[in-house]
């Protein structure tokens, strides 16, 4: 690909309002604890990846749904503030917008409860109505917080148009279909890779086997991210291992989304997955070292500066 203009990235996915609660530790079942703070932050894996891609230096179009509640306009205005084209985002009558309740403990780890809301109303017809945004993209970014039939419809259109597809397979559905692996790159974390392959992913060796298995089952390239142990890429029958950036973890909420968005952009720019992985790893590290989801994401100059370390 190796294009000389800003890449065109189309994101088909979820748009949520994140209600973030910070505490020393997670509450145990039946326990009440006192939290330090709460905040409302625009999120959703789809919207997060759209913002990450925009900050990384691309032109972004978003396809999805919001509700008709008080959050809807805030969510749209947030995307538009990042110069993201929202013509593909529909308002859904008599339906709340997607909502995520995110608990972040002092270590930076998070636990998330998700209410689909309008995200659950995204249909193949919505995707087809925005076919041009998919067919003219350099890369399409997908996640699994919208109905799978809409995801599969996107994959079909993009494949027919020869457009690269990056799938972040989260959350992993209760019943997995390998049709979802008919993509150019899949990038689960170790927990998601274990759920998809049915085998533990606890070591680098495990991650390599999981990546090979995902390739065998349909994807052209596979990345397994392992948090502070780095990541593994399987491409062209070759493994590449990447060490994690040395950071103080503050909040991992959107690190994976920052990684996926930046990876799609750099892959389109360079046609080099190894280079794209380095760029994406820097973007993920910046996000994990800062507070919030979208507010934690780094700009293109910040990512390039981190790559000098």
Tab-separated table of C-alpha atoms in Angstrom:
chain	number	residue	atom	x	y	z
A	1	UNK	CA	0.000	0.000	0.000
A	2	UNK	CA	2.617	2.550	1.182
A	3	UNK	CA	0.517	5.651	0.432
A	4	UNK	CA	1.782	9.247	0.334
A	5	UNK	CA	-1.380	10.903	1.715
A	6	UNK	CA	-3.107	10.571	5.109
A	7	UNK	CA	-4.663	7.076	5.238
A	8	UNK	CA	-8.416	6.649	5.016
A	9	UNK	CA	-9.592	4.578	7.989
A	10	UNK	CA	-13.192	3.448	8.406
A	11	UNK	CA	-14.305	2.165	11.803
A	12	UNK	CA	-17.456	0.089	12.169
A	13	UNK	CA	-18.223	-0.369	15.832
A	14	UNK	CA	-19.462	0.743	19.197
A	15	UNK	CA	-19.936	4.215	20.649
A	16	UNK	CA	-20.374	4.358	24.436
A	17	UNK	CA	-20.424	6.722	27.328
A	18	UNK	CA	-17.970	5.419	29.912
A	19	UNK	CA	-18.835	6.001	33.570
A	20	UNK	CA	-15.428	5.612	35.198
A	21	UNK	CA	-15.104	4.916	38.930
A	22	UNK	CA	-11.657	4.892	40.581
A	23	UNK	CA	-10.931	2.926	43.731
A	24	UNK	CA	-8.083	1.240	45.608
A	25	UNK	CA	-9.276	-2.231	44.630
A	26	UNK	CA	-12.248	-4.004	43.077
A	27	UNK	CA	-15.195	-4.748	45.355
A	28	UNK	CA	-15.786	-8.406	46.199
A	29	UNK	CA	-19.280	-9.912	45.715
A	30	UNK	CA	-21.645	-8.442	48.317
A	31	UNK	CA	-19.113	-5.829	49.438
A	32	UNK	CA	-19.516	-2.044	49.408
A	33	UNK	CA	-16.358	0.053	49.170
A	34	UNK	CA	-15.728	3.794	48.907
A	35	UNK	CA	-14.391	5.009	45.568
A	36	UNK	CA	-12.170	8.059	45.070
A	37	UNK	CA	-13.850	9.635	42.041
A	38	UNK	CA	-16.200	9.230	39.104
A	39	UNK	CA	-16.282	10.752	35.628
A	40	UNK	CA	-18.133	10.571	32.308
A	41	UNK	CA	-15.819	9.948	29.345
A	42	UNK	CA	-16.750	9.222	25.734
A	43	UNK	CA	-15.712	5.678	24.842
A	44	UNK	CA	-16.696	2.410	23.203
A	45	UNK	CA	-14.110	0.264	21.433
A	46	UNK	CA	-15.188	1.516	18.014
A	47	UNK	CA	-15.119	5.192	18.951
A	48	UNK	CA	-11.858	4.723	20.873
A	49	UNK	CA	-10.176	3.207	17.821
A	50	UNK	CA	-11.571	5.962	15.607
A	51	UNK	CA	-10.057	8.619	17.882
A	52	UNK	CA	-6.769	6.708	18.087
A	53	UNK	CA	-6.597	6.504	14.293
A	54	UNK	CA	-7.405	10.208	13.934
A	55	UNK	CA	-4.743	11.214	16.467
A	56	UNK	CA	-2.259	8.946	14.672
A	57	UNK	CA	-2.624	10.970	11.492
A	58	UNK	CA	-5.465	9.577	9.364
A	59	UNK	CA	-8.807	10.634	7.949
A	60	UNK	CA	-11.465	8.650	9.796
A	61	UNK	CA	-15.075	7.744	9.095
A	62	UNK	CA	-17.269	6.157	11.774
A	63	UNK	CA	-20.194	3.794	11.207
A	64	UNK	CA	-22.413	2.921	14.176
A	65	UNK	CA	-25.351	4.068	16.305
A	66	UNK	CA	-26.107	6.252	19.297
A	67	UNK	CA	-29.414	6.463	21.164
A	68	UNK	CA	-31.814	9.347	21.666
A	69	UNK	CA	-30.782	10.035	25.255
A	70	UNK	CA	-28.793	12.821	26.893
A	71	UNK	CA	-25.491	11.144	25.984
A	72	UNK	CA	-26.095	10.976	22.212
A	73	UNK	CA	-25.142	14.520	21.249
A	74	UNK	CA	-22.152	14.503	23.585
A	75	UNK	CA	-20.872	11.323	21.958
A	76	UNK	CA	-21.294	12.705	18.440
A	77	UNK	CA	-19.741	16.056	19.310
A	78	UNK	CA	-16.759	14.288	20.819
A	79	UNK	CA	-16.093	12.342	17.615
A	80	UNK	CA	-16.548	15.443	15.487
A	81	UNK	CA	-14.104	17.349	17.701
A	82	UNK	CA	-11.459	14.911	16.406
A	83	UNK	CA	-12.494	15.644	12.787
A	84	UNK	CA	-14.106	12.212	12.458
A	85	UNK	CA	-16.765	11.961	9.730
A	86	UNK	CA	-19.967	10.847	11.499
A	87	UNK	CA	-22.341	10.681	8.511
A	88	UNK	CA	-22.465	6.915	9.076
A	89	UNK	CA	-23.627	7.263	12.708
A	90	UNK	CA	-27.414	6.978	13.132
A	91	UNK	CA	-29.544	8.114	16.054
A	92	UNK	CA	-31.803	5.335	17.324
A	93	UNK	CA	-35.287	6.241	18.499
A	94	UNK	CA	-36.512	5.087	21.922
A	95	UNK	CA	-33.147	3.571	22.762
A	96	UNK	CA	-30.323	4.557	25.127
A	97	UNK	CA	-26.788	5.048	23.883
A	98	UNK	CA	-24.235	2.395	24.731
A	99	UNK	CA	-22.951	2.565	28.297
A	100	UNK	CA	-19.903	1.135	30.025
A	101	UNK	CA	-19.324	1.199	33.773
A	102	UNK	CA	-15.549	1.047	34.201
A	103	UNK	CA	-13.935	0.387	37.576
A	104	UNK	CA	-10.233	1.239	37.717
A	105	UNK	CA	-8.189	0.121	40.721
A	106	UNK	CA	-4.964	1.670	41.984
A	107	UNK	CA	-2.774	-0.738	39.975
A	108	UNK	CA	-4.302	0.586	36.749
A	109	UNK	CA	-6.192	-2.625	35.991
A	110	UNK	CA	-9.846	-2.278	35.058
A	111	UNK	CA	-13.130	-4.189	35.132
A	112	UNK	CA	-15.904	-3.229	32.714
A	113	UNK	CA	-19.665	-3.825	32.647
A	114	UNK	CA	-21.149	-3.089	29.253
A	115	UNK	CA	-24.721	-2.138	28.281
A	116	UNK	CA	-25.081	-2.429	24.498
A	117	UNK	CA	-27.898	0.080	24.052
A	118	UNK	CA	-27.948	1.465	20.507
A	119	UNK	CA	-24.796	-0.494	19.646
A	120	UNK	CA	-26.962	-3.598	19.707
A	121	UNK	CA	-29.144	-2.083	16.953
A	122	UNK	CA	-26.394	-1.814	14.320
A	123	UNK	CA	-27.525	-3.926	11.357
A	124	UNK	CA	-26.141	-5.252	8.057
A	125	UNK	CA	-28.443	-2.702	6.426
A	126	UNK	CA	-26.616	0.089	8.274
A	127	UNK	CA	-23.358	-1.294	6.945
A	128	UNK	CA	-24.676	-1.585	3.391
A	129	UNK	CA	-26.002	1.982	3.512
A	130	UNK	CA	-22.430	3.114	4.169
A	131	UNK	CA	-20.823	0.763	1.673
A	132	UNK	CA	-18.849	3.554	0.001
A	133	UNK	CA	-17.072	4.431	3.271
A	134	UNK	CA	-15.905	0.817	3.493
A	135	UNK	CA	-14.998	0.279	-0.154
A	136	UNK	CA	-12.905	3.463	-0.395
A	137	UNK	CA	-11.010	2.950	2.870
A	138	UNK	CA	-7.375	1.909	3.102
A	139	UNK	CA	-8.084	-0.057	6.291
A	140	UNK	CA	-11.308	-1.028	8.074
A	141	UNK	CA	-11.170	-1.438	11.859
A	142	UNK	CA	-13.631	-3.813	13.544
A	143	UNK	CA	-14.397	-4.962	17.097
A	144	UNK	CA	-17.182	-7.118	18.564
A	145	UNK	CA	-19.304	-4.709	20.640
A	146	UNK	CA	-21.939	-4.605	17.852
A	147	UNK	CA	-23.998	-7.536	16.477
A	148	UNK	CA	-21.919	-10.137	14.673
A	149	UNK	CA	-24.081	-10.053	11.551
A	150	UNK	CA	-23.104	-6.401	11.083
A	151	UNK	CA	-19.431	-7.291	11.590
A	152	UNK	CA	-19.657	-10.129	9.056
A	153	UNK	CA	-21.451	-7.855	6.564
A	154	UNK	CA	-18.565	-5.388	6.876
A	155	UNK	CA	-15.979	-8.122	6.340
A	156	UNK	CA	-17.788	-9.274	3.191
A	157	UNK	CA	-17.940	-5.789	1.653
A	158	UNK	CA	-14.322	-4.975	2.521
A	159	UNK	CA	-13.010	-8.280	1.161
A	160	UNK	CA	-14.896	-7.841	-2.102
A	161	UNK	CA	-13.363	-4.367	-2.454
A	162	UNK	CA	-9.850	-5.575	-1.558
A	163	UNK	CA	-9.732	-3.384	1.562
A	164	UNK	CA	-7.595	-4.490	4.506
A	165	UNK	CA	-9.466	-5.489	7.644
A	166	UNK	CA	-8.121	-5.366	11.199
A	167	UNK	CA	-10.252	-7.173	13.799
A	168	UNK	CA	-9.900	-6.627	17.535
A	169	UNK	CA	-11.956	-9.657	18.678
A	170	UNK	CA	-13.301	-8.176	21.898
A	171	UNK	CA	-15.429	-9.028	23.655
A	172	UNK	CA	-15.180	-12.653	22.504
A	173	UNK	CA	-18.746	-13.885	21.868
A	174	UNK	CA	-20.064	-16.930	23.790
A	175	UNK	CA	-20.271	-18.850	20.507
A	176	UNK	CA	-17.258	-18.176	18.319
A	177	UNK	CA	-17.396	-18.377	14.505
A	178	UNK	CA	-14.233	-18.694	12.427
A	179	UNK	CA	-15.957	-16.584	9.771
A	180	UNK	CA	-14.730	-13.686	11.898
A	181	UNK	CA	-11.160	-14.694	11.107
A	182	UNK	CA	-11.536	-14.021	7.368
A	183	UNK	CA	-9.576	-10.804	7.905
A	184	UNK	CA	-6.104	-9.457	7.154
A	185	UNK	CA	-5.096	-9.089	10.790
A	186	UNK	CA	-6.573	-10.193	14.100
A	187	UNK	CA	-5.162	-8.693	17.326
A	188	UNK	CA	-6.511	-10.289	20.542
A	189	UNK	CA	-4.925	-9.965	23.953
A	190	UNK	CA	-3.888	-13.143	25.762
A	191	UNK	CA	-7.293	-13.632	27.443
A	192	UNK	CA	-9.168	-13.256	24.168
A	193	UNK	CA	-6.722	-15.506	22.315
A	194	UNK	CA	-7.230	-18.198	24.953
A	195	UNK	CA	-11.015	-17.933	24.647
A	196	UNK	CA	-10.903	-18.221	20.842
A	197	UNK	CA	-8.375	-21.060	20.635
A	198	UNK	CA	-9.520	-22.963	23.712
A	199	UNK	CA	-5.988	-23.225	25.061
A	200	UNK	CA	-4.102	-21.279	27.782
A	201	UNK	CA	-2.059	-18.282	26.643
A	202	UNK	CA	0.270	-17.542	29.539
A	203	UNK	CA	3.747	-17.471	28.011
A	204	UNK	CA	5.436	-16.171	24.868
A	205	UNK	CA	5.524	-19.749	23.569
A	206	UNK	CA	1.769	-20.059	24.191
A	207	UNK	CA	1.189	-16.783	22.344
A	208	UNK	CA	3.160	-18.006	19.344
A	209	UNK	CA	1.108	-21.197	19.192
A	210	UNK	CA	-2.132	-19.216	19.509
A	211	UNK	CA	-1.085	-16.863	16.713
A	212	UNK	CA	-0.217	-19.809	14.460
A	213	UNK	CA	-3.578	-21.407	15.269
A	214	UNK	CA	-5.497	-18.225	14.416
A	215	UNK	CA	-3.646	-18.069	11.097
A	216	UNK	CA	-4.459	-21.721	10.406
A	217	UNK	CA	-8.128	-20.995	11.071
A	218	UNK	CA	-8.360	-18.133	8.602
A	219	UNK	CA	-6.617	-14.826	9.329
A	220	UNK	CA	-3.702	-13.714	7.154
A	221	UNK	CA	-1.726	-12.245	10.063
A	222	UNK	CA	-2.099	-12.519	13.835
A	223	UNK	CA	-0.922	-10.412	16.771
A	224	UNK	CA	-1.207	-11.479	20.411
A	225	UNK	CA	-0.711	-8.699	22.954
A	226	UNK	CA	0.544	-9.683	26.395
A	227	UNK	CA	0.537	-6.486	28.443
A	228	UNK	CA	3.848	-5.916	30.203
A	229	UNK	CA	5.324	-8.958	28.415
A	230	UNK	CA	5.022	-7.284	25.037
A	231	UNK	CA	3.469	-8.823	21.947
A	232	UNK	CA	3.931	-11.453	19.245
A	233	UNK	CA	3.292	-11.060	15.508
A	234	UNK	CA	2.889	-13.979	13.109
A	235	UNK	CA	3.205	-12.918	9.472
A	236	UNK	CA	4.526	-14.640	6.336
A	237	UNK	CA	5.136	-17.816	8.376
A	238	UNK	CA	7.514	-15.884	10.633
A	239	UNK	CA	7.292	-14.813	14.270
A	240	UNK	CA	8.317	-11.379	15.489
A	241	UNK	CA	8.484	-10.625	19.213
A	242	UNK	CA	8.199	-7.100	20.630
A	243	UNK	CA	9.166	-6.081	24.151
A	244	UNK	CA	6.767	-3.893	26.124
A	245	UNK	CA	7.689	-0.247	26.580
A	246	UNK	CA	8.863	0.469	30.125
A	247	UNK	CA	6.118	2.613	31.650
A	248	UNK	CA	4.316	3.219	34.915
A	249	UNK	CA	0.848	1.807	34.299
A	250	UNK	CA	-1.914	4.243	35.239
A	251	UNK	CA	-4.978	2.995	33.339
A	252	UNK	CA	-5.112	0.186	30.752
A	253	UNK	CA	-8.723	0.911	29.717
A	254	UNK	CA	-8.024	1.964	26.114
A	255	UNK	CA	-4.461	0.776	25.565
A	256	UNK	CA	-5.634	-1.993	23.242
A	257	UNK	CA	-7.795	0.432	21.256
A	258	UNK	CA	-4.916	2.905	20.937
A	259	UNK	CA	-2.768	0.017	19.708
A	260	UNK	CA	-5.311	-1.144	17.098
A	261	UNK	CA	-6.052	2.338	15.776
A	262	UNK	CA	-2.398	3.274	15.425
A	263	UNK	CA	-1.516	-0.080	13.869
A	264	UNK	CA	-4.121	0.340	11.131
A	265	UNK	CA	-2.811	3.799	10.281
A	266	UNK	CA	0.872	2.877	10.159
A	267	UNK	CA	0.233	-0.344	8.234
A	268	UNK	CA	-1.598	1.665	5.571
A	269	UNK	CA	1.249	4.186	5.417
A	270	UNK	CA	4.157	1.754	5.184
A	271	UNK	CA	2.810	-1.643	4.105
A	272	UNK	CA	5.161	-2.975	6.791
A	273	UNK	CA	3.544	-4.852	9.675
A	274	UNK	CA	6.719	-4.955	11.757
A	275	UNK	CA	7.071	-1.172	11.527
A	276	UNK	CA	3.335	-0.809	12.232
A	277	UNK	CA	3.726	-2.960	15.355
A	278	UNK	CA	6.472	-0.731	16.746
A	279	UNK	CA	4.354	2.358	16.124
A	280	UNK	CA	1.250	0.728	17.654
A	281	UNK	CA	3.170	-0.491	20.708
A	282	UNK	CA	4.316	3.072	21.404
A	283	UNK	CA	0.718	4.313	21.064
A	284	UNK	CA	-0.528	1.629	23.444
A	285	UNK	CA	2.155	2.456	25.992
A	286	UNK	CA	1.233	6.138	25.983
A	287	UNK	CA	-2.434	5.276	26.583
A	288	UNK	CA	-1.634	2.872	29.434
A	289	UNK	CA	0.521	5.484	31.159
A	290	UNK	CA	-2.235	8.114	31.271
A	291	UNK	CA	-5.726	8.486	32.730
A	292	UNK	CA	-8.968	7.710	30.917
A	293	UNK	CA	-9.810	6.099	27.591
A	294	UNK	CA	-9.749	8.588	24.728
A	295	UNK	CA	-8.116	11.356	26.842
A	296	UNK	CA	-5.141	9.044	27.424
A	297	UNK	CA	-4.327	8.592	23.742
A	298	UNK	CA	-1.237	10.154	22.255
A	299	UNK	CA	-0.983	12.378	19.197
A	300	UNK	CA	1.215	11.554	16.209
A	301	UNK	CA	4.093	13.734	17.481
A	302	UNK	CA	3.877	12.068	20.912
A	303	UNK	CA	4.040	8.589	19.367
A	304	UNK	CA	6.989	9.528	17.162
A	305	UNK	CA	8.815	11.036	20.131
A	306	UNK	CA	8.316	7.855	22.153
A	307	UNK	CA	9.740	5.775	19.289
A	308	UNK	CA	13.071	7.585	19.780
A	309	UNK	CA	13.542	5.990	23.222
